[in-house]
mmCIF file of C-alpha atoms in Angstrom:
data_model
loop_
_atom_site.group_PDB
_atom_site.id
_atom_site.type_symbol
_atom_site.label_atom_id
_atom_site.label_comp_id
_atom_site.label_asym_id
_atom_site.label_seq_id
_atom_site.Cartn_x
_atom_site.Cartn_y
_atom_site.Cartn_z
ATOM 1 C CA UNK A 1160 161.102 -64.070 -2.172
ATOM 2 C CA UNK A 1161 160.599 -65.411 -5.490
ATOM 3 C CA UNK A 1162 163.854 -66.970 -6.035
ATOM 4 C CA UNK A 1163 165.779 -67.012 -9.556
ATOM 5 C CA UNK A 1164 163.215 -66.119 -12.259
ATOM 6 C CA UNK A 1165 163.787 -66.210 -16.166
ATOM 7 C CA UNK A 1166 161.778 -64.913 -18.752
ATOM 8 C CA UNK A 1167 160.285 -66.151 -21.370
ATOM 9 C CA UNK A 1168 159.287 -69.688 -20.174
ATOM 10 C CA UNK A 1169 158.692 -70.716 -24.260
ATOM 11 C CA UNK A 1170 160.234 -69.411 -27.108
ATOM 12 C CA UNK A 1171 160.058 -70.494 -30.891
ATOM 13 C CA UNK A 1172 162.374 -68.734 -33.235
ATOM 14 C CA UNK A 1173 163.668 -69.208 -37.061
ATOM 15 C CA UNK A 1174 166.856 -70.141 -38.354
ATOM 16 C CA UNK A 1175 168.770 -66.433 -37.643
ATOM 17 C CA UNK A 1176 166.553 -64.278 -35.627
ATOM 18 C CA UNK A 1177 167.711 -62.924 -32.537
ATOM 19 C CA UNK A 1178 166.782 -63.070 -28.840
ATOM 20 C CA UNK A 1179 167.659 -62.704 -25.114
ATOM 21 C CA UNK A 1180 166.990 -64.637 -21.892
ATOM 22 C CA UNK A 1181 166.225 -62.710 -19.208
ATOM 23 C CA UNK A 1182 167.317 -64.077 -15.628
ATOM 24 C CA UNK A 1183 166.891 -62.086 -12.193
ATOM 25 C CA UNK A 1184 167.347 -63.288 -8.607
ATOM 26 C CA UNK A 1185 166.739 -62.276 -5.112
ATOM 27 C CA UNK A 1186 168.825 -63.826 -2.871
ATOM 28 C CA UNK A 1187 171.502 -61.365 -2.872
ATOM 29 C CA UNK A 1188 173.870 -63.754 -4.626
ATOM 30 C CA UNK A 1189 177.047 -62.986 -6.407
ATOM 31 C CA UNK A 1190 177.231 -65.675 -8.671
ATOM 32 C CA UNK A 1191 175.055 -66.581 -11.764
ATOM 33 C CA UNK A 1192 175.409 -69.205 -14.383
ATOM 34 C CA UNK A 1193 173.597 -70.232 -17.655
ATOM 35 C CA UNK A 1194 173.051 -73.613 -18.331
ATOM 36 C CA UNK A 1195 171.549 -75.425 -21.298
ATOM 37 C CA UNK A 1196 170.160 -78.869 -21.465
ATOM 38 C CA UNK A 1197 169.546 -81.791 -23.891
ATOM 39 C CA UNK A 1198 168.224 -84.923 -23.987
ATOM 40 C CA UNK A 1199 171.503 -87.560 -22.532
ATOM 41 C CA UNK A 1200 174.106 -84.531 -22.330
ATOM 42 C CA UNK A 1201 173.382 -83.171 -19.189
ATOM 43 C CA UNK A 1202 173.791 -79.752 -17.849
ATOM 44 C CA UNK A 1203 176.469 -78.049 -19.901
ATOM 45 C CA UNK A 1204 178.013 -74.595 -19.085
ATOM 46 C CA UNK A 1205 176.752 -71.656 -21.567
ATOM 47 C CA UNK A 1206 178.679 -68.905 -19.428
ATOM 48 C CA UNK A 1207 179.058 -67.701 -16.128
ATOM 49 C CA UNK A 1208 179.523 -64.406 -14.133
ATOM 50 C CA UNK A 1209 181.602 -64.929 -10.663
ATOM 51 C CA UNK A 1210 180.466 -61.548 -8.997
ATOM 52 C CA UNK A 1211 178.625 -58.365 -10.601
ATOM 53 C CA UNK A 1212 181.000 -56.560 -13.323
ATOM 54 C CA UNK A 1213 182.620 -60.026 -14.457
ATOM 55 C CA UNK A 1214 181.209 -62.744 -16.971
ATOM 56 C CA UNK A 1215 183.365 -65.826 -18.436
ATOM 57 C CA UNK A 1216 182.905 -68.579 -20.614
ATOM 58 C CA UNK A 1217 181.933 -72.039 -20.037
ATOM 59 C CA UNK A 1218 182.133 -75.159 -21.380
ATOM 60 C CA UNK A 1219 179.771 -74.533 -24.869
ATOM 61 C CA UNK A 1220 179.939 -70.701 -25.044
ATOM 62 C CA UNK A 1221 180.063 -70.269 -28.940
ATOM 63 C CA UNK A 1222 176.888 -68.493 -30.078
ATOM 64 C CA UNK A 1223 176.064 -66.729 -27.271
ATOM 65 C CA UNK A 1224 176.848 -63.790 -25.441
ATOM 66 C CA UNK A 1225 176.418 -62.883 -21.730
ATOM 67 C CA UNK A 1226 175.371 -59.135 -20.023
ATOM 68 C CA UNK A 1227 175.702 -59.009 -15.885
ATOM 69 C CA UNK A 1228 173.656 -55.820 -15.983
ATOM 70 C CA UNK A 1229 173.609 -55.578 -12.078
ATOM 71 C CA UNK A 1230 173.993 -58.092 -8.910
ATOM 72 C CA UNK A 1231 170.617 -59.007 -9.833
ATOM 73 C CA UNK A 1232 169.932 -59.634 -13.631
ATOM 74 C CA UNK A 1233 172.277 -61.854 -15.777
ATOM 75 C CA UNK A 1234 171.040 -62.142 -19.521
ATOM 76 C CA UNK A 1235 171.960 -64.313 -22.410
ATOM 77 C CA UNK A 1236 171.724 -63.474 -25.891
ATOM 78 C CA UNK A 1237 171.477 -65.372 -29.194
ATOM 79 C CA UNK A 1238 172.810 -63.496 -31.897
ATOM 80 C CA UNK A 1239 171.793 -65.260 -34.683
ATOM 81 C CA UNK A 1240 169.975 -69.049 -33.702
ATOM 82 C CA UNK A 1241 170.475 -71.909 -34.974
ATOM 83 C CA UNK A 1242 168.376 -75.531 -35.063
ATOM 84 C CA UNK A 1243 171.522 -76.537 -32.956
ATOM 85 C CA UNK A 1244 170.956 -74.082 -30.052
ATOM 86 C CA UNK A 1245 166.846 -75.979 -29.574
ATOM 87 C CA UNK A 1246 167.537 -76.858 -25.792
ATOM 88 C CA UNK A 1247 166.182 -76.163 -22.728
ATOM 89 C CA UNK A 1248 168.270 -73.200 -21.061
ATOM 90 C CA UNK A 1249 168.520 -72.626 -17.148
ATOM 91 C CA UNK A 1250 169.455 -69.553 -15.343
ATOM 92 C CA UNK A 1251 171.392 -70.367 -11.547
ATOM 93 C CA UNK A 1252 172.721 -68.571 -9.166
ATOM 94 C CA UNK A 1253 174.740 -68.756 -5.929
ATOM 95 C CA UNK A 1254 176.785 -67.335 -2.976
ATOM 96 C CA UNK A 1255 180.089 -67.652 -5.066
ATOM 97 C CA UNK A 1256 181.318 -68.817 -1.584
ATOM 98 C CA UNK A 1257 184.641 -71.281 -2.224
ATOM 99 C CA UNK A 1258 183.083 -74.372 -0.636
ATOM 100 C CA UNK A 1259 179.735 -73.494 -0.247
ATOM 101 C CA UNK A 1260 178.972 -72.778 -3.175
ATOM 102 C CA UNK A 1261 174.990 -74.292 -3.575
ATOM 103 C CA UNK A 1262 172.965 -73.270 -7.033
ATOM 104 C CA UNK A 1263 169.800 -72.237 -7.240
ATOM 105 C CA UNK A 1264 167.739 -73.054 -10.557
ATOM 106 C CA UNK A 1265 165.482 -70.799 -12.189
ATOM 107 C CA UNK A 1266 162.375 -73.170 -14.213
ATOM 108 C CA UNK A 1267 163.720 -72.595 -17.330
ATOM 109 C CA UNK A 1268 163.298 -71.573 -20.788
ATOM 110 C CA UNK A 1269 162.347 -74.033 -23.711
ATOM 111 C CA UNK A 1270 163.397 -72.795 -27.072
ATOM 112 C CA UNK A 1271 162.558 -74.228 -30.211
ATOM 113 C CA UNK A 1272 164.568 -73.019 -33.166
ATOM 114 C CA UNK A 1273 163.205 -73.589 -37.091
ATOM 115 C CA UNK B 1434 189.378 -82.530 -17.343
ATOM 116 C CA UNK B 1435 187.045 -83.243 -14.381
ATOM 117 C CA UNK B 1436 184.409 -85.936 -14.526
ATOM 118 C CA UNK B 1437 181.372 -87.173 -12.486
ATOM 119 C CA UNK B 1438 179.878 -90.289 -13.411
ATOM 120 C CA UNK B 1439 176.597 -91.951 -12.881
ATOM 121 C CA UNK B 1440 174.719 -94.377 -13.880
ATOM 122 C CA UNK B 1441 171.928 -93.446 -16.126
ATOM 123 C CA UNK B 1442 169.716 -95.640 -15.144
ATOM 124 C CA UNK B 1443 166.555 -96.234 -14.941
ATOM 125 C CA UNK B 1444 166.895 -97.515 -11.247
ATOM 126 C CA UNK B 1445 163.780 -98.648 -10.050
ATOM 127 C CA UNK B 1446 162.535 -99.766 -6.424
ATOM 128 C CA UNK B 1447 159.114 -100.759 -5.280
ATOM 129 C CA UNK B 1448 157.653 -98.208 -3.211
ATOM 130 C CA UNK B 1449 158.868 -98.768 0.505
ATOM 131 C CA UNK B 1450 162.114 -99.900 -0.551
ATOM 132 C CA UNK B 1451 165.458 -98.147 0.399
ATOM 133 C CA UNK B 1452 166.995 -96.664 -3.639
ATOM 134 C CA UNK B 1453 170.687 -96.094 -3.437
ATOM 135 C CA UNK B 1454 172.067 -93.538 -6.076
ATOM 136 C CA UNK B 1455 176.279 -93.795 -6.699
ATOM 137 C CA UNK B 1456 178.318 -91.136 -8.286
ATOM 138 C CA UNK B 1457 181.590 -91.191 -8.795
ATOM 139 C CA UNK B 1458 184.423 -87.879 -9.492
ATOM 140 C CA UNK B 1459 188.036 -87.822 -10.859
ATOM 141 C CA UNK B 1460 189.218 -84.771 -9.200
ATOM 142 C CA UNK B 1461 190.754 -85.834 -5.635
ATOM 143 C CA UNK B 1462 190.816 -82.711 -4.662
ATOM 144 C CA UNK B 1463 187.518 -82.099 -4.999
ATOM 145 C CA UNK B 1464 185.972 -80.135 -1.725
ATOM 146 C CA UNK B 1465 182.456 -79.957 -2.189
ATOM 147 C CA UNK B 1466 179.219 -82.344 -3.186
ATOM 148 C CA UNK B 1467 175.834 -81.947 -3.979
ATOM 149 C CA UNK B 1468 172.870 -83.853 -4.854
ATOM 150 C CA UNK B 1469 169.978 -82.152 -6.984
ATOM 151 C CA UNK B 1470 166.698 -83.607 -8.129
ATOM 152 C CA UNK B 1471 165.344 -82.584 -11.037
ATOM 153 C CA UNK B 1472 161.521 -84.001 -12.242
ATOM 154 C CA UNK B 1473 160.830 -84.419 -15.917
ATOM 155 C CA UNK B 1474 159.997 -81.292 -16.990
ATOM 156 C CA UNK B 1475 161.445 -79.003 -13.953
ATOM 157 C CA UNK B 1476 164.681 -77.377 -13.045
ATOM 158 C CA UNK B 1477 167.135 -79.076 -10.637
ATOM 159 C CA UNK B 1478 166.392 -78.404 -6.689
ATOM 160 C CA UNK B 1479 169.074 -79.103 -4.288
ATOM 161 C CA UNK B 1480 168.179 -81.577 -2.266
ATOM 162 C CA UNK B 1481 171.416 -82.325 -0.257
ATOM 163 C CA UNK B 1482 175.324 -80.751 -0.062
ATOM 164 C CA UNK B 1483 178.053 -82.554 1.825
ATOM 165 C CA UNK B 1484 181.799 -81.351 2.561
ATOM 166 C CA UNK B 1485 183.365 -84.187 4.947
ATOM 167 C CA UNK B 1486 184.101 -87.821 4.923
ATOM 168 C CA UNK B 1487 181.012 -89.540 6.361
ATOM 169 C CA UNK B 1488 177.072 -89.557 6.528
ATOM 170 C CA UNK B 1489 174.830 -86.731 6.394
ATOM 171 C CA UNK B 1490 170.905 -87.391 7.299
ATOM 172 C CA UNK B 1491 168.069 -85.057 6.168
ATOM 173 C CA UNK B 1492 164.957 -86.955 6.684
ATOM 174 C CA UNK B 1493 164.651 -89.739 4.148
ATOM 175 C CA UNK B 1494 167.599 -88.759 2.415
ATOM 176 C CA UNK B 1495 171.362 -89.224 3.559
ATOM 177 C CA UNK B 1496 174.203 -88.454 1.593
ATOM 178 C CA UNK B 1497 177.204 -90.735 1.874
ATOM 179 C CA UNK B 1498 181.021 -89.308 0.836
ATOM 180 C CA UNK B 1499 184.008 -91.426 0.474
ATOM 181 C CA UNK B 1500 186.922 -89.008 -0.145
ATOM 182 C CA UNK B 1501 189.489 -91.911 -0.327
ATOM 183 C CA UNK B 1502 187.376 -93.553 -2.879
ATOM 184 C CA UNK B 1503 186.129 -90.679 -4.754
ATOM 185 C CA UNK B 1504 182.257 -91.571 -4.441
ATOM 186 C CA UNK B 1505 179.437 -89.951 -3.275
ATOM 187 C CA UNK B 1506 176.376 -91.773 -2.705
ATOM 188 C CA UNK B 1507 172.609 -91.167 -2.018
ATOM 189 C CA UNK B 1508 170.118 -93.403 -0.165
ATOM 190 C CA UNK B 1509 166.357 -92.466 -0.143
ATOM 191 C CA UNK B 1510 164.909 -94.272 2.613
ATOM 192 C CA UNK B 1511 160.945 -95.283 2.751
ATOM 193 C CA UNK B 1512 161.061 -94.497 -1.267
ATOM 194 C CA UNK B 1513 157.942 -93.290 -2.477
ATOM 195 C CA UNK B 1514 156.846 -92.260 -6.018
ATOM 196 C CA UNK B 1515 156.501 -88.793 -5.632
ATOM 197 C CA UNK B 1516 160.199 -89.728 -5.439
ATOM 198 C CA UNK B 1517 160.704 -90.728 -9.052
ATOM 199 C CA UNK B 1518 162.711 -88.110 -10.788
ATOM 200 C CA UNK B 1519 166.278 -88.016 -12.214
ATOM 201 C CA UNK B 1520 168.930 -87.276 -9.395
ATOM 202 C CA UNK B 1521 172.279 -85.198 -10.472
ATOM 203 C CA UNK B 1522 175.423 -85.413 -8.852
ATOM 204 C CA UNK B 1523 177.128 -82.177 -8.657
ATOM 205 C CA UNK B 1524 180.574 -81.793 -7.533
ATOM 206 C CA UNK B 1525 183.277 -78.052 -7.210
ATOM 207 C CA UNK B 1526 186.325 -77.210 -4.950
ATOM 208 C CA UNK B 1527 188.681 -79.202 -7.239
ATOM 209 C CA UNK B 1528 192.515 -78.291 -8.523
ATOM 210 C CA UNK B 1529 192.799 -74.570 -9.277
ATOM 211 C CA UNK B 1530 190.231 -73.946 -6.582
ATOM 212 C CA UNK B 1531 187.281 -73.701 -8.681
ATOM 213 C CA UNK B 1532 184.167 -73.241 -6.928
ATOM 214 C CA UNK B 1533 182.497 -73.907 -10.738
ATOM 215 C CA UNK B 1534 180.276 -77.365 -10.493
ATOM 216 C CA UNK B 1535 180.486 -80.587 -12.573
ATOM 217 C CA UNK B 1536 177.821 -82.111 -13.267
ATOM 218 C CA UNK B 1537 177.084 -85.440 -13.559
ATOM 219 C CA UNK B 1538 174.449 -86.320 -15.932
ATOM 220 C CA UNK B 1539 172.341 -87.642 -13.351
ATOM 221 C CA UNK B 1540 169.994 -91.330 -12.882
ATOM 222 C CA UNK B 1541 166.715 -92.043 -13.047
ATOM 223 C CA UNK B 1542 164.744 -93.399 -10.432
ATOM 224 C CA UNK B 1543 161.696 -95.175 -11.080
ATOM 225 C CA UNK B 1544 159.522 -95.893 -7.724
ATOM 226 C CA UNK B 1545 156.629 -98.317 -8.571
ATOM 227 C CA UNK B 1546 153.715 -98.895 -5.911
#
């Protein structure tokens, strides 16, 4: 039971070049979420998907874009980076449950964009 | 819009000591609480939830909700320095039912032998 994984764990990219996150989990949850993270902002909301079939935006969504490929996998793609988008991006998941509604954390991806 | 706040911090106890960590919401509607620890360089692991007006124990750790108030508040008991780490306050259930967390942007806690 490994949890919520994400691949890569580093990443450097230039100004423009593409990439995606890859997130999975095992804990049968319906709900996943992506997260990014700098220095005195605190966890901001890149996107989320409420059950399999479904994704929405969160709080900082512009630049990104969001594929629930099945219950398992959510991914997150950057079109076209930017210095701005250098953060430290988490992958969570959860039961979806109303009041119950505990994340899980992934360990992250650092990316560094030139 | 729906706020948490904490104190940034740093907070810091000697080792032994009891370290009390505050967070406060704006949503009074709010349903559900969590506290997460996340050390420097590591995601955020849940480390306690509470849903009802009063004290929850786990061990060292109890979790402390005020509904009335609109606080939640963690004590670490016995603090140790394996214990220093940044602690986020994580709050959902508010108006329009959404189960969708706020974060808080979390305090540091410094324990020092």
């Amino acid at each position: 039971n490994a949890g919520v994984t994400q691949t890569p764990k580093f990443q450097v990219l230039k100004t423009g070049q593409s990439m995606t996150l890859q997130c999975a989990q095992d804990m049968n949850h319906n709900s996943m979420y992506w997260y990014r993270q700098d220095p005195g902002m605190g966890l901001r909301l890149i996107y989320y998907s409420a059950s399999e079939g479904t994704t929405d935006k969160g709080e900082v969504p512009n630049g990104y874009n969001v594929s629930r490929l099945n219950k398992r996998e959510f991914s997150l793609r950057l079109e076209s980076a930017a210095p701005s988008q250098t953060s430290v991006y988490f992958c969570a998941s959860s039961a979806g449950r109303f009041n119950y509604n505990e994340q899980f954390f992934g360990p992250g991806t650092r990316l560094t964009v030139l | 819009q729906k706020e948490v706040e904490q104190n940034s911090g740093p907070l810091s106890v000697p080792e032994g000591a009891i370290a009390s960590l505050n967070c406060t919401y704006s949503d009074r509607v709010s349903q559900s609480f969590f506290w997460y620890r996340q050390y420097s360089g590591k995601s955020p692991e849940l480390i306690m939830s509470i849903y009802s007006n009063g004290d929850k124990e786990d061990g060292r750790f109890t979790a402390q909700l005020n509904k009335a108030s609109q606080y939640v508040s963690l004590l670490i008991r016995d603090s140790q320095p394996s214990d220093s780490a940044t602690y986020l306050c994580a709050v959902n259930g508010g108006a329009g039912g959404s189960y969708i967390p706020t974060f808080g942007r979390g305090t540091s806690l410094i324990v020092h032998p």
